[in-house]
mmCIF file of C-alpha atoms and ligand atoms in Angstrom:
data_model
loop_
_atom_site.group_PDB
_atom_site.id
_atom_site.type_symbol
_atom_site.label_atom_id
_atom_site.label_comp_id
_atom_site.label_asym_id
_atom_site.label_seq_id
_atom_site.Cartn_x
_atom_site.Cartn_y
_atom_site.Cartn_z
ATOM 1 C CA MET A 230 60.027 -51.795 138.839
ATOM 2 C CA SER A 231 56.385 -52.757 138.287
ATOM 3 C CA ALA A 232 53.813 -52.015 141.013
ATOM 4 C CA PRO A 233 53.366 -54.783 143.354
ATOM 5 C CA ARG A 234 50.227 -56.901 142.811
ATOM 6 C CA ASN A 235 47.241 -57.040 145.124
ATOM 7 C CA PRO A 236 47.929 -60.147 147.198
ATOM 8 C CA PHE A 237 44.322 -60.877 148.212
ATOM 9 C CA THR A 238 41.804 -63.414 146.636
ATOM 10 C CA PRO A 239 38.349 -61.921 147.161
ATOM 11 C CA SER A 240 36.663 -64.728 144.996
ATOM 12 C CA PHE A 241 34.984 -67.869 146.099
ATOM 13 C CA GLY A 242 37.213 -70.980 146.089
ATOM 14 C CA GLY A 243 40.279 -68.538 145.698
ATOM 15 C CA THR A 244 43.240 -70.014 147.725
ATOM 16 C CA PRO A 245 44.094 -67.079 150.194
ATOM 17 C CA PRO A 246 47.582 -65.784 150.241
ATOM 18 C CA LEU A 247 47.576 -66.870 153.883
ATOM 19 C CA LEU A 248 45.284 -69.424 155.261
ATOM 20 C CA VAL A 249 44.633 -68.643 158.917
ATOM 21 C CA GLY A 250 42.795 -70.126 161.954
ATOM 22 C CA ARG A 251 42.335 -73.626 160.505
ATOM 23 C CA GLU A 252 45.533 -75.294 161.952
ATOM 24 C CA THR A 253 43.640 -77.674 164.281
ATOM 25 C CA GLU A 254 41.370 -78.947 161.469
ATOM 26 C CA ILE A 255 44.344 -79.553 159.238
ATOM 27 C CA ALA A 256 46.383 -81.350 161.851
ATOM 28 C CA ASP A 257 43.366 -83.478 162.722
ATOM 29 C CA PHE A 258 43.115 -84.646 159.052
ATOM 30 C CA GLU A 259 46.941 -85.282 158.950
ATOM 31 C CA ARG A 260 46.530 -87.513 161.892
ATOM 32 C CA ALA A 261 43.483 -89.315 160.330
ATOM 33 C CA LEU A 262 45.579 -90.205 157.362
ATOM 34 C CA ASP A 263 48.231 -91.613 159.687
ATOM 35 C CA ASP A 264 45.763 -93.509 161.831
ATOM 36 C CA GLY A 265 44.481 -95.973 159.196
ATOM 37 C CA PRO A 266 41.156 -96.902 157.723
ATOM 38 C CA GLY A 267 39.180 -96.662 160.802
ATOM 39 C CA ALA A 268 39.939 -93.133 161.629
ATOM 40 C CA LEU A 269 36.941 -90.879 162.039
ATOM 41 C CA GLY A 270 38.484 -87.914 160.064
ATOM 42 C CA ARG A 271 38.690 -90.111 156.893
ATOM 43 C CA ALA A 272 35.047 -89.481 156.389
ATOM 44 C CA THR A 273 34.263 -85.794 156.899
ATOM 45 C CA LEU A 274 31.694 -83.435 155.985
ATOM 46 C CA ILE A 275 32.739 -79.664 155.925
ATOM 47 C CA THR A 276 30.048 -77.256 156.468
ATOM 48 C CA GLY A 277 29.327 -73.609 157.385
ATOM 49 C CA LEU A 278 27.973 -70.394 156.088
ATOM 50 C CA ARG A 279 28.473 -69.223 152.517
ATOM 51 C CA GLY A 280 31.935 -67.590 152.267
ATOM 52 C CA VAL A 281 33.367 -69.173 155.430
ATOM 53 C CA GLY A 282 35.971 -71.101 153.752
ATOM 54 C CA LYS A 283 34.562 -74.690 152.878
ATOM 55 C CA THR A 284 36.170 -74.886 149.358
ATOM 56 C CA VAL A 285 39.367 -73.329 150.605
ATOM 57 C CA MET A 286 39.476 -75.913 153.443
ATOM 58 C CA LEU A 287 38.664 -78.839 151.013
ATOM 59 C CA ASN A 288 41.648 -77.719 148.780
ATOM 60 C CA ALA A 289 43.876 -77.526 151.836
ATOM 61 C CA LEU A 290 42.960 -81.012 153.052
ATOM 62 C CA GLU A 291 43.492 -82.235 149.396
ATOM 63 C CA ASP A 292 47.025 -80.844 149.715
ATOM 64 C CA VAL A 293 47.575 -82.568 153.023
ATOM 65 C CA ALA A 294 46.682 -85.825 151.315
ATOM 66 C CA ARG A 295 48.882 -85.230 148.250
ATOM 67 C CA GLN A 296 51.847 -84.482 150.637
ATOM 68 C CA ALA A 297 51.165 -87.610 152.486
ATOM 69 C CA GLY A 298 51.547 -89.402 148.878
ATOM 70 C CA TRP A 299 47.811 -89.988 148.421
ATOM 71 C CA LEU A 300 46.025 -89.549 145.110
ATOM 72 C CA VAL A 301 43.135 -87.187 145.089
ATOM 73 C CA VAL A 302 39.974 -87.206 143.142
ATOM 74 C CA ALA A 303 38.322 -83.785 143.319
ATOM 75 C CA GLU A 304 34.781 -83.295 142.213
ATOM 76 C CA THR A 305 31.721 -81.161 142.555
ATOM 77 C CA ALA A 306 28.308 -82.393 143.178
ATOM 78 C CA THR A 307 26.888 -81.690 139.653
ATOM 79 C CA ARG A 308 25.072 -83.880 137.128
ATOM 80 C CA GLY A 309 26.927 -86.797 136.131
ATOM 81 C CA LEU A 310 29.146 -86.847 139.257
ATOM 82 C CA ALA A 311 29.195 -90.753 139.610
ATOM 83 C CA ASP A 312 29.833 -91.234 135.927
ATOM 84 C CA ARG A 313 32.708 -89.012 135.929
ATOM 85 C CA ILE A 314 34.347 -90.842 138.704
ATOM 86 C CA GLU A 315 33.663 -94.062 137.244
ATOM 87 C CA ARG A 316 34.434 -93.471 133.499
ATOM 88 C CA ASP A 317 37.103 -90.856 133.844
ATOM 89 C CA ALA A 318 38.874 -90.236 137.206
ATOM 90 C CA LEU A 319 39.308 -93.886 138.529
ATOM 91 C CA PRO A 320 40.292 -95.389 135.101
ATOM 92 C CA ARG A 321 42.805 -92.674 134.653
ATOM 93 C CA LEU A 322 44.457 -93.259 138.079
ATOM 94 C CA LEU A 323 44.303 -96.974 137.594
ATOM 95 C CA ALA A 324 45.868 -96.669 134.117
ATOM 96 C CA GLU A 325 48.633 -94.725 135.624
ATOM 97 C CA HIS A 326 49.243 -96.628 138.986
ATOM 98 C CA ASP A 327 47.928 -100.161 138.623
ATOM 99 C CA PRO A 328 50.953 -102.457 137.899
ATOM 100 C CA GLU A 329 48.420 -104.767 136.234
ATOM 101 C CA ALA A 330 47.576 -101.963 133.879
ATOM 102 C CA GLU A 331 51.237 -101.314 133.365
ATOM 103 C CA HIS A 332 51.634 -104.914 132.228
ATOM 104 C CA ARG A 333 48.645 -104.835 129.855
ATOM 105 C CA ARG A 334 50.028 -101.452 128.401
ATOM 106 C CA VAL A 335 53.428 -103.075 127.617
ATOM 107 C CA ALA A 336 51.866 -106.092 126.166
ATOM 108 C CA GLY A 337 49.800 -103.820 123.992
ATOM 109 C CA VAL A 338 52.657 -102.037 122.652
ATOM 110 C CA THR A 339 53.958 -102.879 119.147
ATOM 111 C CA LEU A 340 57.808 -103.001 119.108
ATOM 112 C CA PRO A 341 59.255 -100.845 116.370
ATOM 113 C CA MET A 342 61.285 -102.961 114.071
ATOM 114 C CA GLY A 343 64.976 -102.986 114.838
ATOM 115 C CA ALA A 344 64.451 -101.333 118.249
ATOM 116 C CA GLY A 345 66.804 -102.427 120.828
ATOM 117 C CA GLY A 346 64.280 -102.946 123.549
ATOM 118 C CA LEU A 347 60.774 -102.213 124.802
ATOM 119 C CA SER A 348 59.401 -99.065 123.598
ATOM 120 C CA THR A 349 58.084 -96.782 126.270
ATOM 121 C CA THR A 350 55.037 -95.781 124.111
ATOM 122 C CA VAL A 351 51.923 -96.425 126.003
ATOM 123 C CA ASP A 352 48.848 -97.712 124.443
ATOM 124 C CA ALA A 353 46.676 -94.717 124.983
ATOM 125 C CA ARG A 354 43.573 -96.806 124.380
ATOM 126 C CA TYR A 355 44.040 -98.878 127.397
ATOM 127 C CA ARG A 356 41.301 -98.040 129.961
ATOM 128 C CA PRO A 357 40.545 -100.176 133.087
ATOM 129 C CA SER A 358 36.741 -100.483 133.337
ATOM 130 C CA GLY A 359 34.306 -101.702 135.977
ATOM 131 C CA THR A 360 31.749 -100.335 138.414
ATOM 132 C CA LEU A 361 32.764 -97.318 140.507
ATOM 133 C CA ARG A 362 32.917 -99.667 143.372
ATOM 134 C CA SER A 363 35.134 -102.289 141.832
ATOM 135 C CA LEU A 364 37.458 -99.583 140.342
ATOM 136 C CA LEU A 365 37.788 -97.765 143.661
ATOM 137 C CA GLU A 366 38.460 -101.075 145.575
ATOM 138 C CA ARG A 367 41.225 -101.995 142.956
ATOM 139 C CA LEU A 368 42.733 -98.514 143.252
ATOM 140 C CA GLY A 369 42.495 -98.583 147.034
ATOM 141 C CA ALA A 370 44.120 -102.133 147.159
ATOM 142 C CA VAL A 371 46.932 -101.091 144.886
ATOM 143 C CA LEU A 372 47.729 -97.895 146.835
ATOM 144 C CA SER A 373 47.325 -99.425 150.294
ATOM 145 C CA GLU A 374 49.891 -101.889 149.357
ATOM 146 C CA ARG A 375 52.369 -99.057 148.731
ATOM 147 C CA GLY A 376 51.335 -97.340 152.070
ATOM 148 C CA SER A 377 49.394 -94.544 150.313
ATOM 149 C CA GLY A 378 45.657 -94.123 149.504
ATOM 150 C CA VAL A 379 42.996 -92.275 147.583
ATOM 151 C CA LEU A 380 41.014 -89.319 148.692
ATOM 152 C CA ILE A 381 37.666 -88.364 147.084
ATOM 153 C CA THR A 382 36.432 -84.917 147.622
ATOM 154 C CA ILE A 383 32.964 -83.595 146.510
ATOM 155 C CA ASP A 384 32.286 -79.745 146.892
ATOM 156 C CA GLU A 385 28.901 -78.384 147.154
ATOM 157 C CA VAL A 386 27.099 -81.486 148.057
ATOM 158 C CA HIS A 387 23.311 -81.166 147.668
ATOM 159 C CA ARG A 388 20.138 -83.350 147.678
ATOM 160 C CA ARG A 389 19.751 -82.790 144.079
ATOM 161 C CA GLU A 390 22.601 -85.109 143.455
ATOM 162 C CA ILE A 391 21.598 -87.648 146.161
ATOM 163 C CA GLU A 392 21.682 -90.743 143.764
ATOM 164 C CA ASP A 393 25.073 -89.952 142.716
ATOM 165 C CA LEU A 394 26.264 -89.338 146.192
ATOM 166 C CA ARG A 395 24.775 -92.527 147.296
ATOM 167 C CA ILE A 396 26.604 -94.444 144.664
ATOM 168 C CA VAL A 397 29.993 -92.791 145.572
ATOM 169 C CA THR A 398 29.568 -92.972 149.426
ATOM 170 C CA THR A 399 28.528 -96.569 149.234
ATOM 171 C CA ALA A 400 31.583 -97.336 147.269
ATOM 172 C CA VAL A 401 33.777 -95.550 149.798
ATOM 173 C CA GLN A 402 32.099 -97.362 152.550
ATOM 174 C CA HIS A 403 32.796 -100.799 151.144
ATOM 175 C CA ALA A 404 36.302 -99.968 150.479
ATOM 176 C CA VAL A 405 36.808 -98.747 154.154
ATOM 177 C CA ARG A 406 35.149 -101.803 155.373
ATOM 178 C CA GLU A 407 37.814 -103.808 153.296
ATOM 179 C CA GLY A 408 40.354 -102.016 155.325
ATOM 180 C CA LEU A 409 41.480 -100.038 152.299
ATOM 181 C CA ASP A 410 43.230 -96.570 152.482
ATOM 182 C CA VAL A 411 40.250 -94.679 150.939
ATOM 183 C CA ALA A 412 39.008 -91.457 152.400
ATOM 184 C CA PHE A 413 36.022 -89.052 151.589
ATOM 185 C CA ILE A 414 35.464 -85.413 152.233
ATOM 186 C CA GLY A 415 32.276 -83.641 151.267
ATOM 187 C CA ALA A 416 31.579 -79.857 151.611
ATOM 188 C CA GLY A 417 28.292 -77.929 151.582
ATOM 189 C CA LEU A 418 26.065 -75.347 153.182
ATOM 190 C CA LYS A 419 24.515 -76.484 156.342
ATOM 191 C CA PRO A 420 20.899 -76.950 155.129
ATOM 192 C CA ASN A 421 22.299 -79.065 152.277
ATOM 193 C CA ILE A 422 24.293 -81.236 154.512
ATOM 194 C CA ASN A 423 21.661 -81.564 156.970
ATOM 195 C CA GLY A 424 19.292 -82.621 154.022
ATOM 196 C CA LEU A 425 21.687 -85.358 153.170
ATOM 197 C CA ARG A 426 22.425 -86.668 156.741
ATOM 198 C CA GLY A 427 18.730 -87.117 157.254
ATOM 199 C CA ASP A 428 18.607 -89.700 154.552
ATOM 200 C CA ALA A 429 18.204 -93.124 155.842
ATOM 201 C CA LEU A 430 20.145 -94.691 153.027
ATOM 202 C CA LEU A 431 23.179 -92.544 153.508
ATOM 203 C CA THR A 432 24.351 -94.102 156.642
ATOM 204 C CA PHE A 433 27.847 -93.384 155.696
ATOM 205 C CA LEU A 434 27.304 -89.719 155.682
ATOM 206 C CA ARG A 435 25.374 -89.853 158.876
ATOM 207 C CA ARG A 436 28.309 -91.361 160.587
ATOM 208 C CA SER A 437 30.899 -88.950 159.047
ATOM 209 C CA HIS A 438 32.649 -86.523 161.072
ATOM 210 C CA VAL A 439 31.121 -83.006 160.701
ATOM 211 C CA LEU A 440 33.538 -80.173 160.437
ATOM 212 C CA GLU A 441 31.758 -76.975 161.061
ATOM 213 C CA LEU A 442 33.808 -74.050 160.058
ATOM 214 C CA GLY A 443 33.128 -70.870 162.080
ATOM 215 C CA GLN A 444 34.386 -67.282 162.150
ATOM 216 C CA LEU A 445 38.026 -66.610 162.590
ATOM 217 C CA HIS A 446 39.561 -64.987 165.709
ATOM 218 C CA TYR A 447 40.557 -61.405 165.697
ATOM 219 C CA ALA A 448 44.314 -62.093 165.858
ATOM 220 C CA ALA A 449 44.041 -64.497 162.839
ATOM 221 C CA CYS A 450 42.230 -61.845 160.866
ATOM 222 C CA VAL A 451 44.931 -59.373 161.655
ATOM 223 C CA ARG A 452 47.645 -61.852 160.469
ATOM 224 C CA ALA A 453 45.613 -62.639 157.315
ATOM 225 C CA LEU A 454 45.503 -58.908 156.419
ATOM 226 C CA ASP A 455 48.974 -57.854 157.583
ATOM 227 C CA GLU A 456 51.348 -60.726 156.400
ATOM 228 C CA PRO A 457 50.377 -60.829 152.585
ATOM 229 C CA VAL A 458 50.563 -56.923 152.421
ATOM 230 C CA ARG A 459 54.064 -56.953 153.909
ATOM 231 C CA ASP A 460 55.128 -59.804 151.674
ATOM 232 C CA ALA A 461 53.893 -57.806 148.732
ATOM 233 C CA GLY A 462 56.119 -54.859 149.826
ATOM 234 C CA ARG A 463 53.534 -52.560 151.424
ATOM 235 C CA ARG A 464 52.097 -52.187 154.911
ATOM 236 C CA PHE A 465 48.984 -51.184 156.956
ATOM 237 C CA ALA A 466 49.220 -48.258 159.266
ATOM 238 C CA PRO A 467 48.555 -49.736 162.769
ATOM 239 C CA ASP A 468 45.080 -48.021 163.149
ATOM 240 C CA ALA A 469 44.225 -48.954 159.520
ATOM 241 C CA LEU A 470 45.001 -52.689 160.304
ATOM 242 C CA GLU A 471 42.962 -52.603 163.495
ATOM 243 C CA LEU A 472 39.917 -51.110 161.618
ATOM 244 C CA ALA A 473 40.127 -53.462 158.638
ATOM 245 C CA ALA A 474 40.415 -56.609 161.026
ATOM 246 C CA GLN A 475 37.484 -55.204 163.105
ATOM 247 C CA GLY A 476 35.575 -54.715 159.879
ATOM 248 C CA THR A 477 35.927 -58.413 158.905
ATOM 249 C CA GLN A 478 34.043 -59.618 161.911
ATOM 250 C CA GLY A 479 36.136 -62.782 161.645
ATOM 251 C CA TYR A 480 34.337 -63.655 158.439
ATOM 252 C CA PRO A 481 36.841 -65.116 155.728
ATOM 253 C CA PHE A 482 35.310 -63.834 152.736
ATOM 254 C CA LEU A 483 35.433 -60.309 154.272
ATOM 255 C CA VAL A 484 39.172 -60.765 155.097
ATOM 256 C CA GLN A 485 39.911 -61.192 151.518
ATOM 257 C CA PHE A 486 37.517 -58.515 150.281
ATOM 258 C CA ILE A 487 38.324 -55.961 152.858
ATOM 259 C CA GLY A 488 42.217 -56.703 152.253
ATOM 260 C CA ALA A 489 41.750 -56.311 148.614
ATOM 261 C CA GLN A 490 39.747 -53.158 148.734
ATOM 262 C CA SER A 491 42.092 -51.395 151.291
ATOM 263 C CA TRP A 492 44.942 -52.216 148.829
ATOM 264 C CA ILE A 493 43.127 -50.548 146.053
ATOM 265 C CA ALA A 494 41.981 -47.603 147.938
ATOM 266 C CA ALA A 495 45.531 -46.822 148.867
ATOM 267 C CA GLY A 496 46.471 -46.573 145.199
ATOM 268 C CA ASP A 497 50.150 -46.214 144.770
ATOM 269 C CA ARG A 498 50.846 -45.375 148.485
ATOM 270 C CA GLU A 499 53.104 -47.652 150.269
ATOM 271 C CA VAL A 500 51.127 -47.363 153.483
ATOM 272 C CA ILE A 501 47.356 -48.335 153.712
ATOM 273 C CA GLU A 502 45.727 -45.575 155.927
ATOM 274 C CA ARG A 503 42.640 -45.738 158.102
ATOM 275 C CA ALA A 504 40.543 -43.942 155.542
ATOM 276 C CA ASP A 505 41.489 -46.725 152.955
ATOM 277 C CA ALA A 506 40.211 -49.344 155.430
ATOM 278 C CA ARG A 507 37.021 -47.352 156.029
ATOM 279 C CA ALA A 508 36.250 -47.177 152.263
ATOM 280 C CA ALA A 509 36.966 -50.847 152.082
ATOM 281 C CA ILE A 510 34.484 -51.782 154.733
ATOM 282 C CA ALA A 511 31.804 -49.630 153.123
ATOM 283 C CA ARG A 512 32.328 -51.491 149.860
ATOM 284 C CA ALA A 513 32.415 -54.899 151.580
ATOM 285 C CA ARG A 514 28.867 -54.244 152.922
ATOM 286 C CA ILE A 515 27.660 -53.848 149.350
ATOM 287 C CA ALA A 516 29.449 -56.860 148.259
ATOM 288 C CA MET A 517 27.936 -58.963 150.958
ATOM 289 C CA ALA A 518 24.547 -58.079 149.726
ATOM 290 C CA GLN A 519 25.236 -59.398 146.392
ATOM 291 C CA TYR A 520 27.365 -62.534 147.186
ATOM 292 C CA ILE A 521 26.071 -63.519 150.538
ATOM 293 C CA TYR A 522 22.577 -62.174 151.705
ATOM 294 C CA GLU A 523 20.753 -62.285 148.444
ATOM 295 C CA PRO A 524 21.537 -65.848 147.611
ATOM 296 C CA THR A 525 21.096 -66.867 151.178
ATOM 297 C CA LEU A 526 17.726 -65.204 151.674
ATOM 298 C CA ALA A 527 16.489 -66.425 148.286
ATOM 299 C CA ALA A 528 16.944 -69.992 149.539
ATOM 300 C CA LEU A 529 14.646 -69.370 152.519
ATOM 301 C CA SER A 530 10.942 -69.409 152.865
ATOM 302 C CA ASP A 531 9.055 -66.286 153.323
ATOM 303 C CA VAL A 532 8.387 -66.928 157.035
ATOM 304 C CA ASP A 533 12.064 -67.677 157.562
ATOM 305 C CA ARG A 534 12.868 -64.378 156.083
ATOM 306 C CA SER A 535 10.271 -62.644 158.117
ATOM 307 C CA PHE A 536 11.933 -64.074 161.237
ATOM 308 C CA LEU A 537 15.172 -62.710 160.305
ATOM 309 C CA GLN A 538 13.615 -59.324 159.315
ATOM 310 C CA ALA A 539 11.785 -59.177 162.722
ATOM 311 C CA MET A 540 15.164 -59.641 164.400
ATOM 312 C CA SER A 541 16.590 -56.618 162.743
ATOM 313 C CA GLU A 542 14.509 -54.301 164.956
ATOM 314 C CA ASP A 543 16.919 -55.025 167.810
ATOM 315 C CA ASP A 544 20.336 -53.476 168.148
ATOM 316 C CA GLY A 545 21.710 -56.638 169.581
ATOM 317 C CA PRO A 546 20.401 -60.190 170.288
ATOM 318 C CA SER A 547 16.636 -60.618 169.972
ATOM 319 C CA ARG A 548 14.239 -62.002 172.703
ATOM 320 C CA ILE A 549 12.216 -64.737 171.188
ATOM 321 C CA GLU A 550 9.230 -63.289 173.118
ATOM 322 C CA ASP A 551 9.576 -60.064 171.371
ATOM 323 C CA LEU A 552 9.901 -61.762 167.951
ATOM 324 C CA ARG A 553 6.690 -63.644 168.711
ATOM 325 C CA ALA A 554 4.905 -60.445 169.397
ATOM 326 C CA ARG A 555 6.274 -58.865 166.234
ATOM 327 C CA LEU A 556 5.462 -61.705 164.202
ATOM 328 C CA ASP A 557 1.815 -61.914 165.760
ATOM 329 C CA ALA A 558 2.502 -65.706 165.999
ATOM 330 C CA THR A 559 2.104 -68.315 168.561
ATOM 331 C CA SER A 560 5.190 -69.577 170.361
ATOM 332 C CA GLY A 561 4.780 -72.998 168.618
ATOM 333 C CA PHE A 562 5.322 -71.357 165.105
ATOM 334 C CA VAL A 563 8.146 -69.258 166.284
ATOM 335 C CA GLY A 564 9.758 -72.395 167.872
ATOM 336 C CA VAL A 565 9.546 -74.190 164.467
ATOM 337 C CA TYR A 566 11.158 -71.294 162.562
ATOM 338 C CA ARG A 567 13.744 -70.634 165.297
ATOM 339 C CA LYS A 568 14.841 -74.276 165.155
ATOM 340 C CA ARG A 569 15.106 -74.271 161.379
ATOM 341 C CA LEU A 570 17.160 -71.226 161.213
ATOM 342 C CA LEU A 571 19.377 -72.494 163.984
ATOM 343 C CA ASP A 572 19.849 -75.748 162.086
ATOM 344 C CA ASP A 573 20.753 -73.745 158.932
ATOM 345 C CA GLY A 574 23.289 -71.890 160.919
ATOM 346 C CA LEU A 575 21.666 -68.472 160.131
ATOM 347 C CA ILE A 576 21.117 -67.655 163.828
ATOM 348 C CA ALA A 577 22.844 -68.565 167.005
ATOM 349 C CA PRO A 578 21.527 -68.933 170.610
ATOM 350 C CA ALA A 579 22.476 -65.816 172.586
ATOM 351 C CA GLY A 580 21.661 -66.773 176.144
ATOM 352 C CA TYR A 581 18.382 -67.956 177.568
ATOM 353 C CA GLY A 582 15.380 -67.081 175.238
ATOM 354 C CA ARG A 583 17.517 -65.110 172.843
ATOM 355 C CA VAL A 584 19.069 -65.464 169.377
ATOM 356 C CA GLN A 585 21.478 -63.445 167.311
ATOM 357 C CA TYR A 586 22.568 -63.290 163.675
ATOM 358 C CA THR A 587 25.721 -65.283 162.543
ATOM 359 C CA THR A 588 26.286 -63.383 159.189
ATOM 360 C CA PRO A 589 28.168 -60.037 159.504
ATOM 361 C CA TYR A 590 26.240 -56.864 158.844
ATOM 362 C CA LEU A 591 22.943 -58.862 158.073
ATOM 363 C CA ARG A 592 21.032 -56.494 160.545
ATOM 364 C CA GLU A 593 22.012 -53.404 158.613
ATOM 365 C CA TYR A 594 21.228 -54.956 155.332
ATOM 366 C CA LEU A 595 17.742 -56.224 156.399
ATOM 367 C CA ARG A 596 17.160 -52.820 158.018
ATOM 368 C CA SER A 597 17.683 -50.995 154.576
ATOM 369 C CA GLU A 598 15.843 -53.814 152.647
ATOM 370 C CA GLY A 599 12.827 -53.658 155.118
ATOM 371 C CA ALA A 600 12.666 -49.839 154.584
ATOM 372 C CA ALA A 601 12.886 -50.231 150.723
ATOM 373 C CA ALA A 602 10.187 -52.971 150.692
ATOM 374 C CA PRO A 603 7.349 -52.384 153.063
ATOM 375 C CA ASP A 604 5.431 -55.249 151.627
ATOM 376 C CA ALA A 605 7.746 -57.675 153.204
ATOM 377 C CA SER A 606 6.071 -57.183 156.425
ATOM 378 C CA PRO A 607 5.923 -60.469 158.267
ATOM 379 C CA ILE A 608 2.512 -59.968 159.527
ATOM 380 C CA GLU A 609 0.962 -59.800 156.065
ATOM 381 C CA ARG A 610 2.652 -62.835 154.883
ATOM 382 C CA GLY A 611 1.298 -64.840 157.915
ATOM 383 C CA PHE A 612 2.332 -68.306 159.102
ATOM 384 C CA GLY A 613 1.304 -71.606 157.863
ATOM 385 C CA PRO A 614 -0.694 -74.036 159.907
ATOM 386 C CA GLU A 615 0.763 -75.398 163.166
ATOM 387 C CA PRO A 616 2.556 -78.746 162.626
ATOM 388 C CA GLY A 617 0.296 -81.612 163.483
ATOM 389 C CA HIS A 618 -2.980 -79.607 162.831
HETATM 390 N N1 LIG B 712 41.173 -69.519 156.630
HETATM 391 C C1 LIG B 712 41.002 -68.582 155.799
HETATM 392 N N2 LIG B 712 41.973 -67.546 155.817
HETATM 393 C C2 LIG B 712 41.943 -66.438 154.980
HETATM 394 N N3 LIG B 712 41.166 -66.400 153.875
HETATM 395 C C3 LIG B 712 40.298 -67.425 153.823
HETATM 396 C C4 LIG B 712 40.123 -68.486 154.745
HETATM 397 N N4 LIG B 712 39.104 -69.342 154.310
HETATM 398 C C5 LIG B 712 38.517 -68.744 153.301
HETATM 399 N N5 LIG B 712 39.121 -67.614 152.991
HETATM 400 C C6 LIG B 712 38.680 -66.793 151.881
HETATM 401 O O1 LIG B 712 37.278 -66.513 152.103
HETATM 402 C C7 LIG B 712 36.681 -66.604 150.759
HETATM 403 C C8 LIG B 712 35.527 -67.563 150.715
HETATM 404 O O2 LIG B 712 36.143 -68.916 150.823
HETATM 405 P P1 LIG B 712 35.479 -70.281 150.150
HETATM 406 O O3 LIG B 712 35.094 -69.923 148.726
HETATM 407 O O4 LIG B 712 36.208 -71.358 150.385
HETATM 408 O O5 LIG B 712 34.115 -70.250 151.011
HETATM 409 P P2 LIG B 712 32.859 -71.318 150.837
HETATM 410 O O6 LIG B 712 32.555 -71.600 152.271
HETATM 411 O O7 LIG B 712 33.350 -72.339 149.964
HETATM 412 O O8 LIG B 712 31.662 -70.374 150.191
HETATM 413 P P3 LIG B 712 30.440 -71.083 149.325
HETATM 414 O O9 LIG B 712 29.381 -71.536 150.510
HETATM 415 O O10 LIG B 712 29.904 -69.824 148.647
HETATM 416 O O11 LIG B 712 30.908 -72.159 148.424
HETATM 417 C C9 LIG B 712 37.729 -66.807 149.592
HETATM 418 O O12 LIG B 712 38.046 -65.391 149.189
HETATM 419 C C10 LIG B 712 38.975 -67.364 150.508
HETATM 420 O O13 LIG B 712 40.134 -67.015 149.845
HETATM 421 MG MG1 LIG B 713 32.496 -73.142 148.180
#
């Protein structure tokens, strides 16, 4: 018998062997599909930290839609987004589902001589065309009549593609206004979503339901680690399971990563031991640097980074007043940066006048980085001019 395969999916966008802790969100979307065109959840923006499970959630909601008999157009916000939907996705779906298209297809078929009836050959050249808006409305109308609809999903939404997003969301908005069964879900990091919702022309997105994904509960992490291992024919020793689940800190990416590494550390053994889980957690912290902290910090301004760095001196939540002193800044500056990091989801309030990190092990990472790069001292970089001065 061949060795059982590692069941975990420690890769971005990888569908986990067991999706945990998102039951409410999934049920809400099922209801939104049942409720009709006015339902709030039919226009949703999924947001949250890197690795929290936005793409996985998007895929899960696409599956919900498919199970309800809907068609899905799944896209990513990269160059040419609107064109791809207008020239490729919608024409393809219309050619397949529009009875009108069927009619024209049959009319375009040349009957083979002597054939007893209509050939089923389709004219592959037949392509419905029009604007994204007219095609979407046509598809929406065809499907609504049959009691189904079309869901458009766009992952990694970003201001960079704002023109295309405007075209797509305007088309969706019109279709919804016409009472058609058209739904939209976008997913992206918090700063990117915030950047779009601030745009006056994107009313549709501003009014969308925002689904902010957070960390998982401890019990959910235990299940997400335990069940896939059992299904694969092995098991965690109870103390190993507890340590591994604690090590994830409720962070979905770490559930998969620590699960996968624990499995690897156990080698051929049937039981994953505590030492395996410990080794996995040590590796996870290195992986977090590469996949999470570095891209996250690279997207921040120097002062925002300095703020996070200054927080790392504390063993728990940081007092704003202490940060102000460490950064040698006025409370006005500190307030501005505090708010931006809160909006980006990188810190969270922790009682009056205090903030804490939201990303697991970030403190430990910044402490080691700070030691390695003394130039990164926040005081040397200095703050910019106070707003309004
Ligand atoms: N609810 C969940 N239960 C178990 N594992 C999950 C869950 N959600 C996500 N994961 C796992 O977490 C990892 C990250 O998920 P995903 O790629 O969806 O994150 P993301 O938020 O889209 O990240 P990014 O911001 O980098 O695009 C994947 O390995 C995925 O399998
Ligand atoms: Mg993603």
